[in-house]
């Protein structure tokens, strides 16, 4: 990217929030997060690490290209807003050197009032900053579900498995009581939803205020050429009020997994699910419109297994609406529990819980004796042809660069890998540098681990890729005079962790370094 200023500013904003709210300390964003990791919600850790890694790459690597600048800035903005919203959670927390606040009987009432208002506050913030996006048409794989008016059809019995589960769930959602209630009931709606779900179609659990008439889900290329989910909803205002915006919880199924790979519920800590904004004049009673919702937690939707899937099934549930005065309106939609937890589009066998192969054992002592670099893989990733040489960063300053071949020896697609390293100079048998096993160094003073990202589609089983690792330029040890003046460099690597195509830990760790 030609102008790195937006990336640097985005990272700096998060650094400033961590310092101001939690008293974070350290030389960079990785270290600042590590110093207050227990105080920051776990849901934000991975995205903050991602922002820190991209920031360091655009600053220190002249050949690094940020493929999705818009997506990066969206993720950074999401984290920053979440940290800003955590201001109400700071009541029981104090910065170092600050005396604890005196307790009072009014404290509980204040916290209760803040908790009750947080939903409206989040909606207000989203209204101020988010607008529906109209992306240009491009080639995409699309799945569409048109939601027709409900019909009273009797379901056939006699099938086992998911059909039986569907019928049981449908019976549970029928309401008992007298006719003539003012609120719409879910008995007929649930039956039709069950039928569409059993066919592998997208479905919506509507409230009496909004009805989703059509759902379209496509994996389409954005302006930067990257694949991303694009969702479009045709919704009708079935209330008597003008509606300003709405939120939906979301479940996403793919054909390679029997259970949902995304299950986003309402949360007061982070914004997730789908956000729909109906424009400046809102959606008037009885009118319909087609909206492209904002994925509030977009990073979880762009993992390799989702992008590589052949089929998707989306289930959404209306969990929030604001009226024409931006006041929250109570919504009553059927819960996700009315539907089966297993998708009918699942076709692939479930991968083994752990890889069947074991990582190769590497004789690090022999490598040191012979003066060659080496790497030990785990049960998912093999390391070969490890080399280290002196190169230059984006400012033409000398810097060690590590190259190696990585092969996926597991049954799953891999998203990324974290590697621990030891650096040796001029034939010495003791390392001058040993990194942590964690990005950013964790709670230790050691330099942070090395990170390898395998791209949007990941590293497929049996696939080999040549990877270049550039140590974090924020760590002065990698670029100290003795390292830069050394006649020879040798590096030993071990895989400290890998994540699968759903960005979940997988594959264990490699043997320890000497």
Coordinates of N, CA and C in Angstrom, one line a residue, residues 48 60 81 113 151 156 193 198 201 234 248 251 266 271 278 299 324 411 456 469 476 489 510:
X48 N -6.3 -7.5 17.9 CA -5.3 -6.6 18.3 C -3.9 -7.1 17.8
X60 N 8.1 -1.9 8.2 CA 9.5 -2.4 8.2 C 9.8 -3.3 7.0
X81 N -13.5 0.8 18.9 CA -14.8 1.2 19.5 C -15.1 0.3 20.7
X113 N -27.6 1.1 35.7 CA -28.1 2.0 34.7 C -27.2 2.0 33.5
X151 N -47.2 -21.2 5.0 CA -48.3 -22.1 4.6 C -48.5 -23.1 5.7
X156 N -44.7 -34.7 7.4 CA -44.8 -36.1 7.5 C -43.8 -36.6 8.6
X193 N -40.1 -22.5 8.7 CA -38.6 -22.3 8.9 C -38.0 -23.7 8.9
X198 N -34.4 -27.7 6.7 CA -34.2 -29.1 6.4 C -33.7 -29.3 4.9
X201 N -31.6 -24.4 3.1 CA -31.8 -23.0 2.7 C -31.4 -22.1 3.8
X234 N -33.5 -8.8 2.0 CA -34.7 -8.0 1.6 C -35.6 -8.1 2.8
X248 N -29.0 -8.4 14.0 CA -29.4 -9.8 13.9 C -28.2 -10.6 14.4
X251 N -25.9 -17.4 12.7 CA -25.2 -18.7 12.6 C -24.9 -19.1 11.2
X266 N -25.8 -11.9 20.9 CA -25.7 -10.5 21.4 C -24.7 -10.5 22.5
X271 N -19.2 -5.8 19.5 CA -20.2 -5.8 18.5 C -20.0 -7.0 17.6
X278 N -31.2 1.6 7.8 CA -32.2 1.8 6.9 C -32.2 3.3 6.3
X299 N -13.7 -10.4 10.6 CA -12.5 -11.3 10.6 C -12.8 -12.7 10.7
X324 N -38.1 5.2 14.8 CA -37.7 6.5 14.1 C -37.2 7.5 15.0
X411 N -4.7 -33.2 8.0 CA -5.9 -33.4 7.2 C -6.7 -32.2 7.0
X456 N -5.6 -15.9 2.6 CA -7.1 -16.0 2.8 C -7.5 -17.4 2.7
X469 N 10.3 -15.1 6.6 CA 10.0 -14.6 7.9 C 10.9 -13.4 8.2
X476 N 15.1 -4.8 19.3 CA 16.4 -4.4 18.9 C 17.4 -5.5 18.8
X489 N 25.4 -16.6 10.3 CA 24.2 -16.7 11.1 C 23.6 -18.1 11.0
X510 N 5.9 -28.4 18.6 CA 7.0 -29.2 18.2 C 7.9 -29.5 19.4

